[in-house]
Coordinates of C-alpha atoms and ligand atoms in Angstrom, one line a residue:
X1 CA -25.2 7.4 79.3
X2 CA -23.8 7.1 76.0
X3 CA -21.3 4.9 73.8
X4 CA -20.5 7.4 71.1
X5 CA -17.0 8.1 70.7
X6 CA -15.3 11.1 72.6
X7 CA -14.4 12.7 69.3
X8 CA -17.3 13.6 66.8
X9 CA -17.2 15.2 63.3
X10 CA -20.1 16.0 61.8
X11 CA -19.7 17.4 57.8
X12 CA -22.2 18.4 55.5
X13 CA -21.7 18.8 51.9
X14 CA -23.9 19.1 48.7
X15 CA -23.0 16.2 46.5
X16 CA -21.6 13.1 46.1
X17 CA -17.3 13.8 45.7
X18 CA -17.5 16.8 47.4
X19 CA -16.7 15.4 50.9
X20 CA -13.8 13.6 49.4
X21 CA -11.9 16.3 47.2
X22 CA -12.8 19.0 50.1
X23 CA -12.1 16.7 53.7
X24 CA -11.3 13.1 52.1
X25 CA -7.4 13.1 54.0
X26 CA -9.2 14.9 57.2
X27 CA -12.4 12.3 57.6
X28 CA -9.9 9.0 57.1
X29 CA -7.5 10.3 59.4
X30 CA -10.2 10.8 62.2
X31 CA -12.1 7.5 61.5
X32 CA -8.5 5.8 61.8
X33 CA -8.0 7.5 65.1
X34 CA -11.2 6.3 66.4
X35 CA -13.3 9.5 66.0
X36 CA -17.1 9.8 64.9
X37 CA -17.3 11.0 61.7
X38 CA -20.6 11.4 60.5
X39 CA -21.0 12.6 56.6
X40 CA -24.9 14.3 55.8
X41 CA -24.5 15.0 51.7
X42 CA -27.9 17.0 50.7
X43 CA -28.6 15.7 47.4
X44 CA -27.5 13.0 44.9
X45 CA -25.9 14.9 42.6
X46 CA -27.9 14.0 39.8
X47 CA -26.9 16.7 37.4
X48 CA -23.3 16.1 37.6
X49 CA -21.9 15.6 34.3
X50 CA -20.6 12.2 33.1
X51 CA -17.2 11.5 32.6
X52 CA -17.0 7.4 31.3
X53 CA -18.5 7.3 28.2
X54 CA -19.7 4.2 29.2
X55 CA -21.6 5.6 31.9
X56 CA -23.0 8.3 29.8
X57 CA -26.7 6.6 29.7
X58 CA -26.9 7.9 33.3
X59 CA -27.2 11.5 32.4
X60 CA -30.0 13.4 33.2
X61 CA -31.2 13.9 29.4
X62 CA -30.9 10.2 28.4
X63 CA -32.2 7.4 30.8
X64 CA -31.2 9.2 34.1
X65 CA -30.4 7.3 37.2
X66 CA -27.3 9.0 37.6
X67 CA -28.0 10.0 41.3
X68 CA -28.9 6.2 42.7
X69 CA -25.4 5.4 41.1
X70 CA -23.6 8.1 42.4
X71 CA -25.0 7.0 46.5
X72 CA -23.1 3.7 45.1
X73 CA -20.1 5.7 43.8
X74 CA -20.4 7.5 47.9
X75 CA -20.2 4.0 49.5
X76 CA -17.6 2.9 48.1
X77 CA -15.8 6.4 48.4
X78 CA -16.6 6.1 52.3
X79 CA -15.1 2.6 52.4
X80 CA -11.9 3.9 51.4
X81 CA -11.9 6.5 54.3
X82 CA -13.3 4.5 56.6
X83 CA -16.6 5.9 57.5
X84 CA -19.4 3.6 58.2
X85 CA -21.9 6.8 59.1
X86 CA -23.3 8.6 55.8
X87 CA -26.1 9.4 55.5
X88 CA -28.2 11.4 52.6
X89 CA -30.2 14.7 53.8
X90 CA -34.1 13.8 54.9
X91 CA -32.9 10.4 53.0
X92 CA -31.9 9.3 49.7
X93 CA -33.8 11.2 47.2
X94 CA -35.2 13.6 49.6
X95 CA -33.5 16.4 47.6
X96 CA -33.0 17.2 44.2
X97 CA -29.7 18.1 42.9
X98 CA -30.2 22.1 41.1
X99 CA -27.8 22.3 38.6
X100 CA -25.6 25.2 38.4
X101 CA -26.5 28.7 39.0
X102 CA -29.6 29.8 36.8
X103 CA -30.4 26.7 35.2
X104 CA -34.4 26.1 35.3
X105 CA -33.4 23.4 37.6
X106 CA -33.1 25.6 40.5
X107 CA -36.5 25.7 40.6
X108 CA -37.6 22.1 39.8
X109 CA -40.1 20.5 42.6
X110 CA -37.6 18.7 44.8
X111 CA -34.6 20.8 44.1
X112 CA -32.5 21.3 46.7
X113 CA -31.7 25.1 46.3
X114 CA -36.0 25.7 46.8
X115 CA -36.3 23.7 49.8
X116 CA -38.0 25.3 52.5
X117 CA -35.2 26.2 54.7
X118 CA -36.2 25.3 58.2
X119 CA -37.8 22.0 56.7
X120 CA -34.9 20.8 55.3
X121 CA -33.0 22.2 58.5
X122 CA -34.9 19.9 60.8
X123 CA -33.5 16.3 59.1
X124 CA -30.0 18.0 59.8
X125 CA -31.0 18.7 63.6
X126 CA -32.3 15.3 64.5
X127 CA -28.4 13.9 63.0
X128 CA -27.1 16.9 65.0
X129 CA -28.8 15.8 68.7
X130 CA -28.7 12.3 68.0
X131 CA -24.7 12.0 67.2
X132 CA -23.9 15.3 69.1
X133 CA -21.1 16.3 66.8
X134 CA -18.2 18.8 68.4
X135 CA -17.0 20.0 65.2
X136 CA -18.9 20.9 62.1
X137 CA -17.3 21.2 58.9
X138 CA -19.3 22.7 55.7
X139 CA -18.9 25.7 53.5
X140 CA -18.6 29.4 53.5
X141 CA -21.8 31.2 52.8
X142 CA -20.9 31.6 49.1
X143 CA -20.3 27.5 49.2
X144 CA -17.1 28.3 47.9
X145 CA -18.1 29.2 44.6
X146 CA -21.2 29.5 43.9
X147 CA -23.3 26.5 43.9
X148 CA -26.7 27.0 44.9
X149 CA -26.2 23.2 46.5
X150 CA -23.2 24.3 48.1
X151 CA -24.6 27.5 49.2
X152 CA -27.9 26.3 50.5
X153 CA -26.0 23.7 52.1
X154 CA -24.4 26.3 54.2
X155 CA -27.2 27.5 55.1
X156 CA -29.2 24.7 56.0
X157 CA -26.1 23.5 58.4
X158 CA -25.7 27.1 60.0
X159 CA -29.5 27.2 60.7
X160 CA -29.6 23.2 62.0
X161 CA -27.0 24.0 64.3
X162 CA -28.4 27.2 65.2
X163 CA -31.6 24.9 66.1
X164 CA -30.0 21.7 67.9
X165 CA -28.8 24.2 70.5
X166 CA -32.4 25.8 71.1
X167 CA -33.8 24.1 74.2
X168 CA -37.1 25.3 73.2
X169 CA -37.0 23.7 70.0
X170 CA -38.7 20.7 68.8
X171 CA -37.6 18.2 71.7
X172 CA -39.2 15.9 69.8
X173 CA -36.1 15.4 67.4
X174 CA -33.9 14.9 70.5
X175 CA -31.8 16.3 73.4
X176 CA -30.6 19.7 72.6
X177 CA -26.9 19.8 71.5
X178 CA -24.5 22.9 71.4
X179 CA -21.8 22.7 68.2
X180 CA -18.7 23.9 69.7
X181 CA -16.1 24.5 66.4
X182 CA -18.0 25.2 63.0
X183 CA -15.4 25.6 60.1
X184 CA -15.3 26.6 56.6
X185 CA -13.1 24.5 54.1
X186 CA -10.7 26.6 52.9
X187 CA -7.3 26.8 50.3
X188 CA -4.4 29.3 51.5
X189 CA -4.1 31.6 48.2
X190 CA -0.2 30.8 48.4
X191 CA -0.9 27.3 48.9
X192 CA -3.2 27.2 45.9
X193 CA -0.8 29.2 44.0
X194 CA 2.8 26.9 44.4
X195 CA 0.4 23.7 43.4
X196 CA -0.7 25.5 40.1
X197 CA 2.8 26.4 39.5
X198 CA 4.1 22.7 40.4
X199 CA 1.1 21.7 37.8
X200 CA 2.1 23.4 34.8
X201 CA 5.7 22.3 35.3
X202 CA 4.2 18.8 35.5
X203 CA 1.5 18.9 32.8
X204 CA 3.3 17.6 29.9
X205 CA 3.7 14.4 31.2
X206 CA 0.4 14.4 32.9
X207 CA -2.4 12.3 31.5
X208 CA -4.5 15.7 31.3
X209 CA -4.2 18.6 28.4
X210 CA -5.2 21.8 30.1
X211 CA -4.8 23.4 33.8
X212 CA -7.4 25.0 35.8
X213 CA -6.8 28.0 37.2
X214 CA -6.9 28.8 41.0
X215 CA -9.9 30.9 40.5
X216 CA -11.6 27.3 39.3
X217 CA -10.5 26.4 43.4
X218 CA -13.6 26.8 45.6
X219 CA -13.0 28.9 49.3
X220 CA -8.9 30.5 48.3
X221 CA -8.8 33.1 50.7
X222 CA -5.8 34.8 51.8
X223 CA -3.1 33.1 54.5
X224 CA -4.2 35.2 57.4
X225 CA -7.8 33.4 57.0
X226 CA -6.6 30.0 57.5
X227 CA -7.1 29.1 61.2
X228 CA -6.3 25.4 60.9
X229 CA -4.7 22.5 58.7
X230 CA -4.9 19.1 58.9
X231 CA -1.7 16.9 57.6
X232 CA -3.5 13.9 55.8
X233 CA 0.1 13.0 54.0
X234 CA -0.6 9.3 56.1
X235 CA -3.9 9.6 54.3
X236 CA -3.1 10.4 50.5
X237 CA -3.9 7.2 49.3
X238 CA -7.0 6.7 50.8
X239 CA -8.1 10.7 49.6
X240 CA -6.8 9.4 46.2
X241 CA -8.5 6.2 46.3
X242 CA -12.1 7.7 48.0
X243 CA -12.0 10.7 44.8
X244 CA -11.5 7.6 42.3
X245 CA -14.5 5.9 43.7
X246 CA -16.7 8.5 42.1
X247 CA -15.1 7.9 38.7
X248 CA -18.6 9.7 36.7
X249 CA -17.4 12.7 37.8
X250 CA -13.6 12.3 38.9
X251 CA -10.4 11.1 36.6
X252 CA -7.5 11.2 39.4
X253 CA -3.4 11.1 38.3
X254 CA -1.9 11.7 42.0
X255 CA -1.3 14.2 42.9
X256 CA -4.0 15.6 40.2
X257 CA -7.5 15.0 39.0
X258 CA -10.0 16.4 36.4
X259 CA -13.8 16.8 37.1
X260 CA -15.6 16.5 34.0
X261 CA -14.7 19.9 32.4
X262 CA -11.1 18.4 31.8
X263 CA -8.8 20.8 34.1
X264 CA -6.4 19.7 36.3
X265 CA -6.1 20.6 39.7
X266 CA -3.9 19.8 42.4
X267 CA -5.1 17.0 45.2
X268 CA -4.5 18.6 48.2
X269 CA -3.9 16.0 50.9
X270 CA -2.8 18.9 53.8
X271 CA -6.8 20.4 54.0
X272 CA -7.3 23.0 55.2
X273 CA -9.9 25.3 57.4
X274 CA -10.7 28.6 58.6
X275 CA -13.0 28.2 62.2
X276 CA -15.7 30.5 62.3
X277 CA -17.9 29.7 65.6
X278 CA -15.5 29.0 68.5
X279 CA -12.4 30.6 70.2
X280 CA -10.1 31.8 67.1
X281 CA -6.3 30.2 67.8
X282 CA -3.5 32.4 68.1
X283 CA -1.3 29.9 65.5
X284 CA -2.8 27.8 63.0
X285 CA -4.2 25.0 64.9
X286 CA -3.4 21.6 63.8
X287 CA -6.5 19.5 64.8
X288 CA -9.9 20.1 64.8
X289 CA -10.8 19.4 68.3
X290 CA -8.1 21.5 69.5
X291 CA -9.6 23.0 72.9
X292 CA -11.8 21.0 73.1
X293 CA -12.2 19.6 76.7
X294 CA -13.6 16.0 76.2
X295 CA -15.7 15.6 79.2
X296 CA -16.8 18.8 79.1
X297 CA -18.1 18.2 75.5
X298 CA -20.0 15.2 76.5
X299 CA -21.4 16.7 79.2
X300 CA -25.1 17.6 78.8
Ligands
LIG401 ZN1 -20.8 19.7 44.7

C-alpha cells in the first residue's frame, strides 16, 4: 500500500547548517543508496551571525531577512547531498530562531525555545506518520551544547515520536507509526581529540588564525558511548560542499571550517552516533538500520 522507500531517515535539527556539519556525509550517503531521508529543521536560524560582509545587511539589527536567505542557503546545501525532502517545522517561518541562551530572544512571540511543546510536537507527528521514518536522528537532551533551539528541538522530536506511536492520538494527523532506532549525534572524545591535535599541527598554513577547542565540539562523550559510525569518506565532498552552501554562517578549508566566531574545527566526514531507543549493539554498529528487518518495519 505504499511506494516509500524501504529505508527511511528522518532528522530533526534546529537551524539551517546544523544538519550538514552534524549528519551532512550520513544523509548523502543514504539518499545515494536510495534511502528516504527526510530533514524537519525548526527554525530559520535568523539570529545566526553573518560571516560575508557583503551579506551583513541581513542581520537581525540592520534590515533582517537573514532567515528567508538562509531556507535558500538550505536548498542549495540539500542539493549537494541529495535530498529532495526538507522541510521547515509547522512551515517556513512557523518558528522563530531564540538566540543563544539568555538573550531576551528566548522569549520573543514566535521563538522557538517558548513554543508550546505539544503544539509544536504535532507538525513533527503528521511528518512522522506520513513518511514513517525507521530511524531518527536529533540531539541529546542538552542539544549538544546548549542551545535552547537545539535543546527544545530534542524535545520536541522525543515527544513527536513519543506521539506518532500513540494509537489513541490524534488519528487525524495520520496512521500511527512506531520509530524503531532514535540516535543522538555524537563525537568520540579521542576522536575529537587526534583532529584538534592534527589542527594545530596544520594551522599555520591554514586560511584560519585560531583553533577551537574540543569543548567548542557539541555531544564529545567518551568512546564507550559511541554505538555507531557512519564512513562518509565517499561523501566528503558533498559534506564539504553542502557546509559551503551556507556561506553566512560557514567559511570551509577541507578538512576545516570556521562558523562565524573564527575557530577552526575539524570536518568530520566519519559521523558519528550513540542509539538511545532500540536494541544497544554489542560492537559499534556501522549503519543506521542495522537490525532492522525491512518488511517488518513496513509492516503496519
Ligand atoms: Zn544550530
Amino acid at each position: 500500500m505504499t511506494e516509500l522507500p524501504d529505508r527511511r531517515l528522518l532528522l530533526v535539527h534546529a537551524h539551517p547548517d546544523d544538519e550538514s556539519i552534524n549528519n551532512g556525509a550520513t544523509m548523502a550517503k543514504y539518499a545515494a543508496e536510495g534511502a528516504q531521508v527526510t530533514l524537519v529543521t525548526c527554525t530559520l536560524g535568523e539570529e545566526g551571525e553573518v560571516i560575508p560582509p557583503g551579506l551583513a545587511h541581513l542581520a537581525p539589527d540592520r534590515e533582517g531577512g537573514l532567515g528567508p536567505y538562509r531556507a535558500g542557503e538550505l536548498a542549495a546545501a540539500m542539493k549537494e547531498l541529495g535530498v529532495t525532502d526538507h522541510r521547515f517545522l509547522g512551515g517556513q517561518g512557523r518558528h522563530r530562531d531564540s538566540g543563544m541562551m539568555g538573550v531576551e530572544q528566548n522569549r520573543r512571540a514566535g521563538a522557538f525555545w517558548s513554543a508550546d511543546l505539544d503544539d509544536a510536537a504535532c507538525d513533527l507527528v503528521a511528518v512522522i506518520r506520513e513518511v514513517r521514518p525507521q530511524v531518527l536522528v536529533t540531539y541529546d537532551p542538552d542539544g549538544g551544547y546548549g542551545h535552547p533551539d537545539h535543546i527544545k528541538a530534542h524535545r520536541v522530536a522525543v515527544r513527536a515520536a513519543e506521539l506518532a506511536a500513540d494509537s489513541a492520538f490524534r488519528r487525524d494527523l495520520g496512521d500511527p507509526w512506531g520509530i524503531t532506532k532514535v540516535y543522538w549525534n555524537r563525537v568520540p572524545r579521542s576522536v575529537g581529540e587526534q583532529a584538534f591535535a592534527r589542527l594545530r599541527e596544520a594551522l599555520p598554513e591554514l586560511p584560519f588564525t585560531r583553533s577551537a577547542d574540543l569543548a567548542d565540539v557539541p555531544g564529545v562523550v567518551d568512546d564507550t558511548a559511541v554505538t555507531t559510525e557512519i564512513d562518509g569518506t565517499a561523501y566528503a565532498a558533498a559534506k564539504a560542499a553542502a557546509m559551503r552552501a551556507h556561506a553566512t554562517q560557514i567559511e570551509v578549508s577541507e578538512p576545516w571550517f570556521v562558523l562565524s566566531n573564527q575557530l577552526a574545527q575539524p570536518l568530520f566526514t566519519t559521523e558519528y552516533y550513540e542509539l538511545v531507543s532500540g536494541e544497544r549493539p554489542g560492537t559499534r554498529e556501522t549503519d543506521l538500520f542495522a537490525g532492522i528487518d525491512r518488511e517488518e518495519a513496513d509492516a503496519r
